[in-house]
Amino acid sequence: MSREFPLEDIRNIGIIAHIDAGKTTVTERILYYTGRTYKLGEVHEGTAVMDWMDQERERGITITAAATTCYWREHRINIIDTPGHVDFTAEVERSLRVLDGGVVVFDAVSGVEAQSETVWRQADRYKVPRICYVNKMDRIGASFNRTVSMIETRLQANPLPIQLPLGSEERFYGVVDLIANKAWRYSNDPNAGPQEIPIPDDEINRVHEARQHLIGKIAEHDDALMIAFIEGHQVEPEELRKAVRRVTLNIKGVPVLCGSALKNMGMQKLLDAVVDYLPSPLEVPPVEGTETKTGHKVTREASDDAPFSALAFKVVTDPFVGRLVYFRVYSGRVKVGAQVYNPIRERPERIGRLLLMHANHREDITYADTGAIVATLGLKNTFTGDTLCDPSKAILLEAIRFPEPVISVAIEPKTRADQDKMGEALLKLTEEDPTFKVIYNEETGQTIISGMGELHLEVLTSRLIREFNVGVKVGRPRVAYKETITEPVKIEGRFVRQSGGHGQYGVVNVEFEPQPRGKGFEFVDSMKGAAIPRQFIPPVKAGIKEAMETGVVAGYPVVDIKATLYDGSYHDVDSSELAFKMAGSIALKDGVKKGNPVLLEPIMKLEVVTPEQFLGDVIGDLNSRRGHIGKIDPQGDAFIIHCLIPMAESFGYATSLRSLTQGRATHSLEFHSYEQLPQEKADEIIEKAVGK
């Protein structure tokens, strides 16, 4: 079976950016120019193809990452349009994990914004080569140079402007391509291509300087170009293009382009740059995994002849076809009806239908080969982050790490009929979204749902009501506090029960120590000799972990502790796994009580952009909310306030900021870290928890 597209002609890319930078509009234009759609979709009119959920169309934002496939210059481009809002950061995280390249969109007026930094760091973590597109060049206040310098200073990146804008703000009419040394004029007619024009006389010097500067910057990271540069050779466009590609693929620089997606300016050049500078599956390092039988690290080459391996990165409940699992094929190929293996669940799975997705439209295909991003039906036991592989050559790929939820609300069904439906619907939503957690609190009889922010939970409850027809009532938002200890303690956990006949006996000696913030739980077995048989040690760890879920001080989970099991005793007849599990649990509870416990609260990183006349009021309000102001940067006639604020104080901040600034300030919030709660606040929370 021959490939429809050679591997070197495939590009798997994601469009990533801060909210409102224009990602979805860029994607819509790409679909139009590649012939995938025949009508321009607009976000503001609610007709964007990629924003297909009702909530996305109403709010004008992207909530779920949508996948599509298009074709340009005989290359196949698989695109994922990701959300920009921080509450949906998991969608960006899982998309970047399976992509080879990224297009980062910036607003030419705002430049680098808070969420731009977050997605940039995520792309750095997954070592994703990227190109930048400075959008909205036609807006008042747009500045290409300022945005480029912000990319350099705020993102610590090496921007390579391969285009210069012609005209500015509403007089923006085209670009100079520094690689080819040509100028292009754009038309407002979406069907007219860019028209080549001579470089304007008053721009010739600026263009020459910019091109020399670009060659110099690339030569710093590319030996072949360095030789030409030092010897003073004329650098040909093709030579320069190849050098830019090498530098981009090595993540030593990022090409920067500009245009206006809404006015259809610069899209063809952006598509050319995707083909020219972003990697094919052959040009990224082969995927690494662990062989399940031997535990050895192995790699899988990006080749159809290699054993099949793929990563499931998204699960969606489609109202028409059922449970869809999206996966990226890293090696080999898979046909409809094939038997594959899921090493995490240790279960075989059968591939039902294979679908090429275009947002929420589906196209049936018979097989998926290396580099493909497809969806399948029929996988019952596969979840986000799971590996699918050849049953005879099992491999476990690195799973996707997701942030912990930071905000909770209580929900309850309105009627008895809603009760049953709610359970099923919540299960489906947790399968789809790994940052959405559901816990049933037996003491209060409440169902607690947790997510990444107020908007995240609002969207999920709205989906419960609309998609799943479940009537629910929602309580007030609750902060996900955590508990930890501040002093090391040594504790004996005893679980000894003697009743007639067979008793229970388990005694453990454990040392608990505080860990640095964010380090999590660590269990160390430092038993000497055979004070406790080996088979009873895992139950001790399980007992400690279980007890950590409902803490001691106010019932919140315990985090950031190290437990070292160093001694204990057992009974030949009465000892059991249950006894040692209970002993571990008792040790944890006593250890937290004696380890000078404290409550931790989530702290959010807040950025507020406000006009100068409201600066004092905004700062005063932040101080009253226990905000810690870091720095204040001027941006044109506005100021950016960088601040850390406790999550408990951030509820309803959007409304109060609007009223303080006549609706002219904007803000963005994202999770920063957990910090110790001041004692008087901790006392209030403990009192409420104990009072219950």
XYZ file of C-alpha atoms in Angstrom:
692
model
C 0.000 0.000 0.000
C 1.699 3.234 -1.113
C 1.399 6.471 0.850
C -0.857 9.233 -0.428
C 1.698 11.789 0.871
C 5.408 11.093 1.480
C 6.368 11.662 5.135
C 8.552 14.648 4.257
C 5.446 16.383 2.815
C 3.398 16.196 6.034
C 3.208 19.015 8.602
C 1.511 18.560 11.987
C 1.037 22.048 13.392
C -0.867 23.808 16.144
C -2.099 27.399 16.162
C -1.391 28.723 19.672
C -1.721 32.162 21.293
C -3.219 34.399 23.972
C -7.016 34.757 23.934
C -8.217 37.204 21.231
C -4.947 37.252 19.265
C -6.850 35.807 16.292
C -5.949 32.082 16.239
C -9.322 30.856 15.016
C -9.534 33.591 12.352
C -6.056 32.570 11.123
C -7.186 28.922 10.955
C -10.395 29.870 9.106
C -8.363 31.795 6.491
C -5.962 28.858 6.107
C -8.928 26.536 5.453
C -10.329 28.975 2.888
C -7.069 29.465 0.988
C -6.300 25.751 0.924
C -9.740 25.058 -0.562
C -10.994 23.190 2.526
C -13.925 25.609 2.936
C -15.664 27.708 0.312
C -16.899 30.491 2.583
C -14.956 32.557 5.098
C -16.036 31.682 8.642
C -16.061 34.584 11.113
C -15.683 34.251 14.893
C -17.658 37.449 15.589
C -20.584 36.195 13.476
C -20.500 32.749 15.121
C -19.817 31.051 11.770
C -16.236 29.849 12.374
C -15.900 26.213 11.303
C -13.360 25.424 14.024
C -15.508 26.901 16.830
C -18.307 24.369 16.442
C -19.582 24.067 20.035
C -22.595 26.239 20.987
C -20.654 27.740 23.905
C -17.771 28.686 21.583
C -20.078 30.462 19.151
C -21.897 32.347 21.892
C -18.756 33.505 23.685
C -16.605 34.024 20.581
C -13.750 32.016 22.122
C -12.218 28.603 21.461
C -12.876 26.080 24.242
C -11.847 22.763 22.770
C -8.921 22.044 20.454
C -10.347 21.236 17.001
C -8.404 19.232 14.413
C -8.543 19.559 10.645
C -6.527 18.607 7.559
C -5.768 20.756 4.520
C -3.401 20.764 1.538
C -0.947 23.422 0.288
C 1.823 23.193 -2.320
C 1.366 19.403 -2.465
C 1.901 19.119 1.282
C -0.632 17.787 3.749
C -1.050 20.042 6.794
C -2.795 18.656 9.895
C -3.847 21.618 12.049
C -5.040 21.834 15.634
C -6.633 25.170 16.607
C -6.135 25.471 20.377
C -7.884 27.649 22.989
C -6.151 30.782 24.285
C -7.997 31.105 27.595
C -5.947 29.938 30.566
C -8.856 27.846 31.922
C -8.438 25.521 28.930
C -4.662 25.187 29.184
C -4.974 21.366 29.160
C -6.181 21.541 25.553
C -2.964 23.354 24.594
C -0.841 20.962 26.671
C -2.193 17.833 24.993
C -2.083 19.367 21.513
C 1.578 20.416 21.828
C 2.464 16.909 23.000
C 1.459 15.416 19.639
C 2.437 18.245 17.281
C 5.691 18.711 15.385
C 5.507 22.480 14.904
C 3.582 25.523 16.089
C 2.346 28.828 14.695
C 2.258 31.348 17.541
C -0.098 34.248 16.823
C 0.481 37.646 18.458
C -1.745 40.722 18.494
C 0.305 43.578 16.965
C -1.247 46.054 19.443
C -0.856 44.046 22.670
C 2.329 42.181 21.699
C 3.304 39.389 24.078
C 0.506 38.838 26.635
C 0.289 36.675 29.754
C -1.114 33.583 28.082
C 1.366 33.980 25.191
C 4.110 33.351 27.779
C 2.320 30.271 29.126
C 1.875 28.636 25.697
C 5.466 29.560 24.781
C 6.762 27.790 27.894
C 4.598 24.754 27.090
C 6.062 24.667 23.557
C 9.587 24.996 25.031
C 8.920 22.045 27.316
C 7.908 19.818 24.405
C 10.738 21.260 22.213
C 8.309 22.310 19.466
C 9.865 24.392 16.633
C 7.644 27.376 15.858
C 7.069 30.395 13.650
C 5.421 33.647 14.785
C 2.651 35.528 13.006
C 2.049 39.117 14.126
C -1.660 39.569 13.430
C -3.929 42.669 13.375
C -1.293 44.882 11.699
C -4.134 47.100 10.416
C -5.310 48.125 13.907
C -4.612 51.495 15.497
C -1.585 51.167 17.785
C -0.156 48.139 15.923
C 3.644 47.934 16.088
C 5.610 45.128 14.439
C 8.958 46.231 15.926
C 7.609 46.461 19.479
C 6.102 42.967 19.218
C 9.410 41.551 17.901
C 11.370 43.136 20.764
C 8.798 41.788 23.294
C 9.280 38.277 21.840
C 12.992 38.720 22.513
C 12.755 40.204 26.029
C 9.666 38.549 27.544
C 9.960 35.126 25.916
C 13.789 34.971 25.911
C 13.544 33.887 22.262
C 15.568 34.696 19.140
C 13.055 36.289 16.705
C 14.051 36.308 13.005
C 11.824 38.849 11.186
C 11.686 37.418 7.648
C 9.146 40.066 6.609
C 8.825 43.814 7.107
C 5.410 45.541 7.030
C 4.672 48.181 4.380
C 2.552 50.985 5.793
C 1.176 50.934 9.313
C -2.179 50.767 11.110
C -5.056 51.475 8.691
C -2.505 52.245 5.925
C -0.920 48.760 6.166
C -0.964 47.402 2.608
C 1.725 44.745 2.198
C 5.058 43.216 3.228
C 8.639 42.939 2.076
C 9.891 39.347 1.982
C 13.488 39.617 3.266
C 14.360 36.068 2.158
C 13.474 36.611 -1.518
C 14.098 40.402 -1.350
C 10.712 41.124 -2.931
C 7.723 43.296 -1.970
C 4.100 42.160 -2.060
C 0.893 44.193 -1.999
C -2.243 42.640 -0.499
C -5.744 43.250 -1.753
C -8.918 43.361 0.340
C -10.473 40.860 -2.075
C -9.980 37.435 -0.423
C -9.795 35.745 -3.830
C -6.990 37.943 -5.167
C -3.499 36.665 -4.392
C -0.658 38.927 -3.226
C 0.691 41.082 -6.068
C 4.443 41.556 -6.505
C 5.533 45.211 -6.587
C 8.970 46.885 -6.655
C 10.361 47.634 -3.188
C 9.352 51.299 -2.542
C 12.319 53.728 -2.925
C 11.966 55.086 0.618
C 12.155 51.516 2.018
C 15.233 50.253 0.106
C 17.786 51.228 2.786
C 15.643 49.875 5.640
C 15.116 46.592 3.756
C 18.849 46.204 2.996
C 19.784 46.813 6.656
C 17.084 44.438 7.927
C 18.186 41.679 5.510
C 21.848 42.015 6.528
C 20.835 41.986 10.194
C 18.734 38.827 9.562
C 21.646 37.080 7.794
C 23.947 38.013 10.688
C 21.528 36.647 13.306
C 21.065 33.356 11.436
C 24.832 33.017 10.825
C 25.395 33.008 14.613
C 23.607 29.638 14.746
C 24.320 28.176 11.284
C 27.864 27.278 10.192
C 27.103 27.085 6.448
C 25.700 30.607 6.388
C 28.442 31.858 8.739
C 31.112 30.990 6.119
C 29.216 32.837 3.362
C 28.657 35.793 5.702
C 32.332 36.072 6.752
C 33.594 35.708 3.171
C 31.113 38.395 2.070
C 29.352 36.227 -0.575
C 25.994 37.287 -1.943
C 23.502 35.093 -0.052
C 20.976 33.613 -2.486
C 17.301 33.364 -1.401
C 17.304 29.540 -1.559
C 20.467 29.352 0.561
C 18.942 31.727 3.127
C 15.641 29.800 3.187
C 17.464 26.543 3.947
C 19.481 28.223 6.714
C 16.287 29.645 8.309
C 14.794 26.152 8.189
C 17.835 24.593 9.899
C 17.869 27.235 12.651
C 14.086 26.881 13.204
C 14.223 23.079 13.413
C 17.065 23.284 15.963
C 14.936 25.723 18.025
C 17.700 28.329 17.788
C 15.418 30.972 16.255
C 11.808 31.717 15.281
C 10.867 33.263 11.906
C 8.444 36.187 12.350
C 5.829 37.128 9.722
C 3.069 39.736 9.798
C -0.349 40.479 8.346
C -4.021 40.797 9.162
C -6.045 37.583 9.129
C -9.393 39.400 9.282
C -8.504 41.424 6.152
C -7.076 38.293 4.448
C -3.571 39.770 4.379
C -0.562 37.484 4.647
C -2.230 34.077 4.734
C -0.594 32.607 1.625
C 2.848 33.673 2.896
C 2.081 32.100 6.303
C 1.165 28.806 4.590
C 4.401 28.984 2.577
C 6.328 29.498 5.839
C 4.614 26.450 7.425
C 5.783 24.311 4.492
C 9.228 25.942 4.275
C 10.242 26.165 7.947
C 8.264 23.750 10.123
C 9.336 20.102 10.451
C 7.901 16.977 8.899
C 7.554 13.902 11.176
C 10.969 12.787 9.831
C 12.679 15.936 11.135
C 11.715 15.675 14.788
C 13.555 13.258 17.100
C 12.076 9.732 17.004
C 9.545 9.146 19.774
C 10.910 7.519 22.943
C 9.138 4.960 25.066
C 9.634 2.069 27.466
C 9.462 -1.552 26.363
C 6.843 -3.114 28.624
C 8.505 -6.542 28.851
C 12.065 -5.421 29.620
C 11.607 -1.896 30.981
C 14.328 -0.684 28.570
C 14.133 2.721 26.843
C 13.522 2.316 23.105
C 12.805 4.656 20.188
C 10.409 4.244 17.286
C 11.529 5.651 13.939
C 8.969 7.702 11.998
C 8.439 5.043 9.330
C 5.490 3.025 8.023
C 7.627 -0.111 8.303
C 8.320 0.358 12.053
C 6.013 -1.325 14.614
C 2.779 0.627 15.169
C 2.796 3.139 18.052
C 0.404 6.023 18.723
C -0.646 8.340 21.548
C -4.294 9.019 22.369
C -4.437 12.722 23.210
C -8.145 13.520 23.371
C -11.436 11.769 24.088
C -14.698 13.339 22.900
C -18.284 12.245 23.384
C -19.873 12.959 20.021
C -23.695 13.168 20.190
C -23.999 11.420 16.796
C -21.342 8.724 16.703
C -20.463 8.144 20.376
C -17.025 8.000 21.970
C -14.290 9.366 19.699
C -10.618 8.921 20.585
C -8.135 11.194 18.776
C -4.635 9.798 18.349
C -1.343 10.681 16.664
C 0.497 7.873 14.847
C 4.238 8.058 15.601
C 5.335 4.920 13.753
C 3.873 2.149 11.613
C 0.334 2.116 10.273
C -3.029 0.810 11.412
C -6.062 -0.386 9.434
C -9.751 -0.363 10.277
C -10.578 -3.509 12.288
C -6.972 -3.991 13.466
C -6.216 -5.317 16.938
C -4.009 -2.941 18.974
C -2.761 -3.058 22.554
C -3.090 -0.478 25.341
C -0.130 -1.125 27.716
C -1.364 1.252 30.459
C -4.706 -0.566 30.840
C -3.077 -3.884 29.786
C -5.947 -4.569 27.420
C -6.288 -5.276 23.705
C -8.504 -2.870 21.730
C -10.038 -3.133 18.258
C -9.996 -0.115 15.937
C -13.574 0.470 14.734
C -13.970 3.238 12.170
C -11.045 5.538 11.360
C -11.990 9.157 10.778
C -10.162 12.161 9.372
C -11.628 15.032 11.380
C -12.531 18.450 10.052
C -13.672 20.233 13.275
C -16.878 18.246 13.988
C -17.267 16.835 10.449
C -15.934 13.360 9.764
C -14.440 11.656 6.723
C -14.045 7.858 6.794
C -10.620 6.465 5.878
C -9.402 2.854 5.649
C -5.986 3.211 7.313
C -3.806 5.714 9.177
C -0.066 5.844 8.559
C 2.907 7.474 10.300
C 2.405 11.170 11.019
C -1.394 11.012 10.788
C -3.681 12.678 13.341
C -6.994 10.817 13.231
C -9.934 9.810 15.393
C -11.371 6.353 15.904
C -14.538 4.749 17.226
C -14.743 1.548 19.198
C -12.048 2.020 21.849
C -13.762 1.322 25.172
C -10.811 1.448 27.580
C -8.522 4.100 26.106
C -8.214 7.493 27.794
C -6.232 10.702 27.299
C -2.477 10.077 27.429
C -2.735 6.320 26.767
C -0.457 4.544 24.300
C -1.776 2.324 21.492
C 0.736 -0.077 19.966
C 1.434 -3.302 18.111
C 0.493 -6.183 20.504
C 3.679 -8.132 19.631
C 6.015 -5.132 20.160
C 4.476 -3.360 23.137
C 5.849 0.090 24.000
C 4.729 2.648 26.557
C 5.070 6.279 25.417
C 5.413 9.101 27.934
C 1.950 10.179 29.071
C 0.756 13.803 29.103
C 1.064 15.699 32.396
C -1.825 17.971 33.312
C -2.070 20.725 35.937
C -4.137 20.088 39.073
C -7.562 21.800 39.302
C -7.644 24.892 41.523
C -11.331 25.756 41.973
C -14.361 23.688 43.052
C -18.133 24.100 43.164
C -20.830 21.860 44.578
C -23.515 20.675 42.149
C -26.693 18.801 42.842
C -29.375 17.342 40.553
C -32.755 19.083 40.502
C -34.839 15.880 40.385
C -34.462 12.150 41.042
C -34.425 11.530 37.253
C -31.509 13.968 36.898
C -29.569 12.066 39.599
C -28.850 9.034 37.386
C -28.222 11.089 34.253
C -25.803 13.370 36.139
C -23.501 10.489 37.114
C -23.211 9.255 33.515
C -22.721 12.760 32.111
C -20.004 13.635 34.666
C -18.182 10.395 33.829
C -18.158 11.327 30.118
C -16.944 14.859 30.856
C -14.084 13.602 33.083
C -13.027 11.234 30.288
C -12.893 14.186 27.888
C -11.137 16.651 30.173
C -8.270 15.469 32.425
C -8.295 18.761 34.407
C -11.937 18.222 35.410
C -12.306 16.194 38.609
C -15.442 14.905 40.350
C -15.490 13.894 44.023
C -18.470 12.750 46.057
C -18.199 14.015 49.638
C -19.878 11.402 51.833
C -19.947 13.619 54.916
C -21.925 16.427 53.277
C -23.614 14.301 50.592
C -22.440 16.804 47.954
C -20.933 16.195 44.533
C -17.913 18.501 44.185
C -16.612 19.326 40.702
C -13.179 20.936 40.287
C -11.570 22.691 37.334
C -9.043 25.278 36.205
C -11.123 28.430 36.711
C -14.581 29.986 36.889
C -15.073 29.992 33.102
C -13.989 26.344 32.841
C -16.643 25.212 35.366
C -19.251 27.526 33.842
C -18.746 25.937 30.409
C -18.855 22.401 31.842
C -22.083 22.992 33.809
C -23.616 24.603 30.731
C -22.676 21.460 28.726
C -24.287 19.277 31.413
C -27.547 21.164 31.001
C -27.542 21.434 27.194
C -25.737 18.419 25.786
C -26.702 15.890 28.431
C -30.093 17.400 29.436
C -29.298 17.209 33.151
C -30.991 19.718 35.447
C -28.400 20.858 38.029
C -28.058 23.537 40.690
C -24.592 25.002 41.226
C -23.201 26.164 44.585
C -20.673 28.889 45.320
C -17.083 28.439 44.059
C -14.744 26.848 46.607
C -10.984 27.116 46.673
C -8.962 23.907 46.519
C -6.841 24.410 49.655
C -4.166 21.861 50.549
C -2.529 20.781 53.823
C 1.119 20.055 54.553
C 3.566 19.776 57.455
C 6.402 22.174 58.293
C 8.508 20.012 60.639
C 9.892 16.456 60.325
C 8.321 13.924 62.716
C 8.799 10.225 63.537
C 5.591 8.321 64.174
C 4.548 4.797 65.053
C 1.345 3.673 63.332
C -0.257 0.749 65.199
C -3.237 -1.213 64.008
C -3.714 -4.107 66.432
C -7.156 -5.680 66.845
C -7.586 -8.856 68.858
C -10.973 -10.485 68.714
C -11.895 -14.158 68.931
C -9.941 -16.156 66.357
C -8.000 -14.385 63.617
C -6.923 -10.829 64.613
C -5.247 -7.924 62.808
C -1.671 -6.853 63.465
C 0.397 -4.160 61.711
C 2.943 -1.786 63.235
C 4.973 0.690 61.164
C 7.548 3.353 62.049
C 7.515 6.199 59.566
C 9.385 9.502 59.355
C 7.461 12.316 57.657
C 9.360 15.319 56.271
C 8.141 18.467 54.468
C 9.060 18.723 50.759
C 9.578 21.871 48.624
C 6.337 23.329 47.145
C 5.096 21.386 44.148
C 7.385 18.375 44.785
C 4.427 16.134 45.653
C 4.457 12.880 47.635
C 7.535 10.671 47.915
C 7.672 7.263 49.611
C 11.047 5.799 50.614
C 11.488 2.218 51.828
C 14.584 2.167 54.047
C 13.777 -1.026 55.954
C 16.803 -2.930 57.194
C 16.419 -6.665 57.768
C 13.010 -8.364 57.733
C 11.065 -6.422 60.367
C 8.170 -6.323 57.863
C 7.860 -8.850 54.987
C 8.216 -7.283 51.514
C 4.606 -7.964 50.512
C 3.320 -5.674 53.291
C 5.290 -2.579 52.174
C 3.095 -1.539 49.156
C -0.049 -1.582 51.401
C 1.710 0.820 53.832
C 2.305 3.244 50.930
C -1.297 2.794 49.725
C -2.631 3.504 53.228
C -0.580 6.702 53.513
C -1.689 7.882 50.051
C -5.343 7.167 50.790
C -5.200 9.066 54.094
C -3.565 12.025 52.284
C -6.697 12.514 50.166
C -8.717 13.777 53.134
C -6.349 15.659 55.395
C -6.383 16.133 59.135
C -6.586 19.882 59.752
C -9.654 20.799 57.676
C -10.253 17.793 55.427
C -8.199 19.097 52.466
C -5.680 16.859 50.623
C -2.181 16.622 52.104
C 0.657 17.468 49.672
C 4.439 17.864 49.464
C 5.540 15.322 52.070
C 8.172 12.587 52.083
C 7.389 9.407 54.019
C 10.317 7.138 54.956
C 9.388 3.699 56.303
C 12.317 2.687 58.521
C 10.989 0.046 60.954
C 7.958 -1.911 62.126
C 6.822 -5.301 63.327
C 4.482 -8.060 62.193
C 2.760 -11.186 63.497
C 3.089 -14.556 61.755
C -0.632 -15.264 61.889
C -2.489 -11.972 62.417
C -0.640 -9.671 59.985
C -2.375 -8.894 56.685
C -2.237 -6.344 53.882
C -5.290 -4.605 55.341
C -3.625 -4.289 58.775
C -0.539 -2.618 57.293
C -2.663 -0.377 55.083
C -4.550 0.808 58.170
C -1.255 1.248 60.090
C 0.061 3.482 57.245
C -3.130 5.519 57.305
C -2.959 5.980 61.123
C 0.717 6.996 60.879
C -0.085 9.705 58.313
C -2.933 11.168 60.373
C -0.846 11.265 63.569
C 2.201 12.545 61.663
C 0.317 15.508 60.159
C -1.127 16.453 63.568
C 2.341 16.474 65.165
C 4.257 17.984 62.209
C 3.038 21.565 62.806
C 0.500 21.422 59.950
C -0.411 24.473 57.823
C -2.958 25.199 55.114
C -1.779 26.123 51.607
C -3.808 28.250 49.213
C -3.560 28.544 45.408
C -1.948 31.808 44.305
C -2.812 33.169 40.868
C -0.592 35.191 38.557
C -2.641 38.212 37.490
C -1.901 40.688 34.715
C -4.059 43.798 34.454
C -3.810 46.190 31.495
C -5.373 49.502 32.520
C -5.423 53.088 31.216
C -3.296 55.450 33.315
C -6.190 57.323 34.947
C -7.435 54.140 36.706
C -3.997 52.912 37.808
C -4.332 54.085 41.439
C -7.827 52.612 41.870
C -6.785 49.241 40.425
C -3.680 49.045 42.656
C -5.744 50.010 45.733
C -8.262 47.266 44.930
C -5.484 44.676 44.447
C -3.921 45.609 47.797
C -7.297 45.115 49.511
C -7.413 41.603 47.974
C -4.057 40.603 49.526
C -2.400 41.102 46.122
C 1.392 41.247 45.907
C 2.327 43.662 43.104
C 5.563 42.705 41.336
C 6.150 45.346 38.673
C 4.260 47.850 36.543
C 5.245 48.175 32.866
C 4.131 51.049 30.619
C 2.574 49.968 27.309
C 1.694 52.907 25.079
C -0.824 54.992 27.036
C -1.698 52.076 29.339
C 0.073 50.185 32.117
C 0.507 46.456 32.722
C 0.351 45.485 36.403
C 2.003 42.139 37.225
C 0.615 40.792 40.463
C 0.240 37.609 42.542
C -3.174 37.276 44.163
C -4.758 34.496 46.280
C -7.387 32.615 44.310
C -9.950 33.111 47.101
C -9.702 36.872 46.502
C -9.981 36.625 42.721
C -13.620 35.479 42.496
C -15.734 38.076 40.742
C -12.648 40.154 39.938
C -13.732 40.644 36.307
C -16.921 42.437 37.418
C -15.195 44.676 39.953
C -12.418 45.578 37.468
C -15.025 46.549 34.875
C -16.824 48.851 37.319
C -13.542 50.429 38.535
C -12.318 51.223 35.014
C -15.563 51.857 33.054
C -14.930 48.541 31.288
C -11.635 49.733 29.772
C -9.171 47.470 31.626
C -8.516 43.839 30.735
C -6.998 41.100 32.837
C -5.755 37.549 32.626
C -5.359 35.055 35.445
C -3.388 31.843 35.587
C -2.339 29.465 38.337
C 1.091 30.257 39.798
C 1.793 28.166 42.919
C 0.589 27.082 46.364
C 1.668 29.251 49.311
C 1.031 29.133 53.060
C -2.247 30.705 54.139
C -2.005 33.486 56.789
C -2.893 32.124 60.222
C -6.063 34.198 60.818
C -7.500 33.079 57.437
C -6.493 29.468 58.176
C -8.285 29.646 61.543
C -11.500 30.807 59.811
C -11.381 27.913 57.326
C -10.581 25.313 59.998
C -13.436 26.627 62.143
C -15.879 26.281 59.225
C -14.632 22.785 58.403
C -14.746 21.571 62.010
C -18.023 23.381 62.637
C -19.625 21.297 59.905
